XYZ file of C-alpha atoms in Angstrom:
255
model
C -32.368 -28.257 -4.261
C -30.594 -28.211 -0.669
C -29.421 -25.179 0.869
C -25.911 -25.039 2.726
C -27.261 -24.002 6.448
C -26.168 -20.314 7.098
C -23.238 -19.403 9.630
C -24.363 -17.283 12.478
C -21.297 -15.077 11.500
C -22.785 -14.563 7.827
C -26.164 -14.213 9.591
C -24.428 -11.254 11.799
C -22.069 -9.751 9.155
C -24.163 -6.312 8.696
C -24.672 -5.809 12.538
C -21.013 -6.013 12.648
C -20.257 -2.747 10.772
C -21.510 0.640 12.643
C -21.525 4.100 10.622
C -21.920 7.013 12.384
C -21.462 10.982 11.871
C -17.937 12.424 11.640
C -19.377 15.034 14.411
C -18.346 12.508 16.548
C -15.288 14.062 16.290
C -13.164 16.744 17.586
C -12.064 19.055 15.204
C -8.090 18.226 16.181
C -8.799 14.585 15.793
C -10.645 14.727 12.430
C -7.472 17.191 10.764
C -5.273 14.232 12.290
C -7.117 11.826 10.336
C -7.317 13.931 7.157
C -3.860 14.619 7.118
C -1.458 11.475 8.047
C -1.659 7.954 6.719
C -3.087 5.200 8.344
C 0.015 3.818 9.307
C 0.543 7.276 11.291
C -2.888 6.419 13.378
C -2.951 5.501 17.180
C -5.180 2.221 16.321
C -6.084 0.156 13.056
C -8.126 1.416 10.785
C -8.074 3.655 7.229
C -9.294 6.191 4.569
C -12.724 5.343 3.634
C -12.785 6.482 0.336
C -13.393 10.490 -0.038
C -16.121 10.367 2.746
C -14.176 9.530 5.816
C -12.817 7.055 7.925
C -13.176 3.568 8.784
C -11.595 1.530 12.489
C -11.697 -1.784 13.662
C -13.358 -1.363 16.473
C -10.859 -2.144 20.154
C -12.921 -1.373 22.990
C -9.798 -2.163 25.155
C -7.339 0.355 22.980
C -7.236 2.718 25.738
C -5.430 0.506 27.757
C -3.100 -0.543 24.873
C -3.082 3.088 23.646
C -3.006 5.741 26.407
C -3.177 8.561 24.518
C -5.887 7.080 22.349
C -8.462 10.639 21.338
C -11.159 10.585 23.638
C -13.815 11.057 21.141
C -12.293 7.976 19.359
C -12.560 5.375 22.742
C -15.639 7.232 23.404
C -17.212 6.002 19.910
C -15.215 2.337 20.289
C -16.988 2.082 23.819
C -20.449 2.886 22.045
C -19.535 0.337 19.092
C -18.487 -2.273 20.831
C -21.779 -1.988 23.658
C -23.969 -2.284 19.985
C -21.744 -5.168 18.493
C -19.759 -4.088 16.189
C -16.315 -5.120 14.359
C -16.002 -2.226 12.378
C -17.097 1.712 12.946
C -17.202 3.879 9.758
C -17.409 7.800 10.067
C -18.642 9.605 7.433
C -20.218 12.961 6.968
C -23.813 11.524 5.451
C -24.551 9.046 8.335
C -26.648 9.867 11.614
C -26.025 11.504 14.688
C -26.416 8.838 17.806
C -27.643 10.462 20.259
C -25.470 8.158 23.104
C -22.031 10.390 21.922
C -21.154 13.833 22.669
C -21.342 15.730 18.883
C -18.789 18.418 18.090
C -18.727 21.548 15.989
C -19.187 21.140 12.462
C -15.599 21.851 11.517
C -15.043 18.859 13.440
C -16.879 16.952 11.115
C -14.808 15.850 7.344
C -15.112 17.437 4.245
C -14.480 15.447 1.541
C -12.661 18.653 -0.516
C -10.192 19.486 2.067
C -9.313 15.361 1.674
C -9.247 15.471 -1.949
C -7.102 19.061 -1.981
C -4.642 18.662 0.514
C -0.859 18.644 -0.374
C 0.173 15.457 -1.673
C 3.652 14.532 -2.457
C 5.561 15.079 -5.750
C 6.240 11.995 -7.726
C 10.028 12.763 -6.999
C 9.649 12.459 -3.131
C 7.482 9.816 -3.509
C 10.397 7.595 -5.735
C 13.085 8.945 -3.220
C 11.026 7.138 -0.370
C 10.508 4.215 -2.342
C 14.302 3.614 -2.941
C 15.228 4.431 0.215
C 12.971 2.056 1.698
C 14.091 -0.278 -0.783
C 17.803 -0.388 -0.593
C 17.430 -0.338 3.278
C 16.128 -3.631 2.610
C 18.588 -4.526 0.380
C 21.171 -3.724 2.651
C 20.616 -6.754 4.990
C 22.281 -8.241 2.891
C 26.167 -8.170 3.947
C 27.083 -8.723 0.036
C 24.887 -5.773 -1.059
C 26.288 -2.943 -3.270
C 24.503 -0.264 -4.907
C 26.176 -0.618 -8.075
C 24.697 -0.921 -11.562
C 26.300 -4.174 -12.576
C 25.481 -5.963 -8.793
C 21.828 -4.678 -8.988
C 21.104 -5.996 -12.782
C 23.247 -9.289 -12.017
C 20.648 -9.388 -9.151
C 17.487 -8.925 -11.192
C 18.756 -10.879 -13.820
C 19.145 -13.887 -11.200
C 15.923 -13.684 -9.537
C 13.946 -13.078 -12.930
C 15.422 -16.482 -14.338
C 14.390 -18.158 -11.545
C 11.079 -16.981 -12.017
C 11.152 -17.633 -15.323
C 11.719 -21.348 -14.403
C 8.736 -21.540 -12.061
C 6.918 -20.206 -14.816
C 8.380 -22.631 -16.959
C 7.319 -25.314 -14.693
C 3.825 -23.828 -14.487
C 4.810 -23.372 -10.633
C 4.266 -19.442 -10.537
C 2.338 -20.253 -7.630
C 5.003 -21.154 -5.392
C 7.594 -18.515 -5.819
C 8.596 -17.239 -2.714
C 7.196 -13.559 -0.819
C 10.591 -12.278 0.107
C 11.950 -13.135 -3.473
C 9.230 -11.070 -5.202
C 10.092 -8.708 -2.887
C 13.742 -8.631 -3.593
C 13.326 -8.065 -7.139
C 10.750 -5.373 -7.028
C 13.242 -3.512 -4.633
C 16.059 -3.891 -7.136
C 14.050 -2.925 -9.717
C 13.140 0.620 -7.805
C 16.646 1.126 -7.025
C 17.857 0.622 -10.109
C 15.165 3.254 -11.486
C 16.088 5.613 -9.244
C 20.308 5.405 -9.656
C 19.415 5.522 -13.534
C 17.350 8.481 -13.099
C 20.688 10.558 -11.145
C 23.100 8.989 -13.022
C 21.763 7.718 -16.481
C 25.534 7.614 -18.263
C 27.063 5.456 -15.367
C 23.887 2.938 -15.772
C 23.712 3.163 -18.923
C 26.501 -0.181 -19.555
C 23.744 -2.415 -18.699
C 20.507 -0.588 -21.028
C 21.160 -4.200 -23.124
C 20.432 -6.483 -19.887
C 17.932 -4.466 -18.848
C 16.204 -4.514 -21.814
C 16.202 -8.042 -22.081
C 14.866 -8.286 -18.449
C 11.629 -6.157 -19.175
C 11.441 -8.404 -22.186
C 11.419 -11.583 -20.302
C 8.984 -10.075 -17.659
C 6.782 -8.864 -20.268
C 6.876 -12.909 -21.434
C 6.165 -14.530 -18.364
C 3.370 -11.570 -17.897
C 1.874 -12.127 -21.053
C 1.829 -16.063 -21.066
C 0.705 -17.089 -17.323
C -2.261 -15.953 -15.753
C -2.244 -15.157 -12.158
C -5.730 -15.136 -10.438
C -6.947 -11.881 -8.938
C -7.238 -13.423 -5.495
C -5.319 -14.012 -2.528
C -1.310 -14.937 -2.900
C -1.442 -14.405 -6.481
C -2.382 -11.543 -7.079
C 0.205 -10.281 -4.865
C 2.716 -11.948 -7.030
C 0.581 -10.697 -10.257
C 1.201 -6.671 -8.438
C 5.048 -7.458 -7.326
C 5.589 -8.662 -11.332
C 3.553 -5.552 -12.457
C 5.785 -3.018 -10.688
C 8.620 -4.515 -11.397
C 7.914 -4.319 -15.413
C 6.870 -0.634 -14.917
C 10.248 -0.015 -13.102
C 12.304 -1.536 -15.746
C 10.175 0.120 -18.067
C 10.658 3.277 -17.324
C 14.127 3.008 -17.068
C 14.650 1.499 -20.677
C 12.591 5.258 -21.241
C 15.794 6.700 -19.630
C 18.257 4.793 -21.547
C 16.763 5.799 -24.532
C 16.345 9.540 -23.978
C 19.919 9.771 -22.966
C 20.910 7.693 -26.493
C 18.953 9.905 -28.059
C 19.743 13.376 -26.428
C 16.406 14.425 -25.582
């Protein structure tokens, strides 16, 4: 039996990742953390679970980020000196004794993470269709009306519907998945305010998750790389169009 010769990168993979104590970090920088997204942080990085936070590790940010925390460049200078790609904080690893350590409050707890305000559902479905019809929008021919949005889905779901005809699933296009799974959250949410004026097209609509749930049901998408994007984009939309066949039916029904 032969055995493929390790890559030095393989070799170095677990020197790459440093964890260290969240009292590495100033109280005012580890509330920041706890409380905004990772999109809201001043370099790369994310939640790490419900036990802190994980970066990927810029040695240089300070230059690219002036107002970078100074505990944060302080522990990127220290990672980067050790050689490491990634730097995990989390209350349960050690002290180093090369970084200034703060007061405990500084450091996370995992309860204040888990109980902190989150956003209703409501909000959260406003943002989405904002976000989504902003998108939309770019398109000069765009109108937020019931029968233009289902004409729209119903065009883009046939189309899929011949790739997965073809057995070519593979090769639908990003920004079309996209474009259906933003018509299918605005057309959620304009049901949801105004289920009577949507309500003309329940029958399309219905026949939409129906095809979805066929192509769903009939092709499998791997888990891995482009499609299981595709396999998430198709998911959502058949939840979208799911729920709103839920609306149509209350309102039918008067409850």
């Amino acid at each position: 039996m032969s055995y493929a010769t390790p890559d030095a990168r393989d070799q170095n993979a677990l020197r790459s990742l440093l964890l260290i104590s969240t009292g590495h970090l100033t109280w005012r920088t580890a509330k920041f953390l706890r409380d905004h997204d990772a999109a809201d942080w001043p370099s790369p990085g994310g939640h790490y679970g419900d036990l802190g936070w994980f970066f990927w590790v810029n040695d240089g940010a300070n230059a690219i980020v002036p107002h970078l925390p100074h505990d944060l460049m302080s522990a990127f200078e220290y990672a980067a000196i050790q050689g490491a790609s990634f730097l995990i904080f989390q209350d349960v690893s050690r002290v180093v004794p090369q970084l200034p350590t703060y007061i405990k409050s500084g450091a996370f707890e995992a309860n204040a993470f888990l109980n902190r305000r989150k956003a209703p559902i409501e909000s959260l479905d406003e943002y989405a269709a904002a976000e989504s019809q902003k998108f939309l929008s770019l398109d000069p021919d765009f109108i937020a009306t019931p029968a233009y949005v289902a004409v729209k889905m119903a065009e883009v779901i046939d189309d899929i519907a011949t790739h997965a005809t073809n057995s070519q699933l593979s090769a639908l296009r990003h920004d079309s998945l996209q474009q259906l799974s933003d018509l299918a959250i605005t057309y959620h949410f304009h049901t949801k305010r105004n289920t009577k004026g949507f309500g003309a097209k329940a029958k399309l609509i219905e026949d939409l998750a129906a095809e979805m749930d066929a192509i769903l049901a009939n092709h499998d998408l791997a888990s891995l790389g482009k499609h299981r994007r595709a396999r998430e984009i198709l998911d959502n939309v058949q939840y979208r169009l799911r729920l709103t066949n839920k609306l149509f039916d209350t309102e039918s029904t008067g409850r």
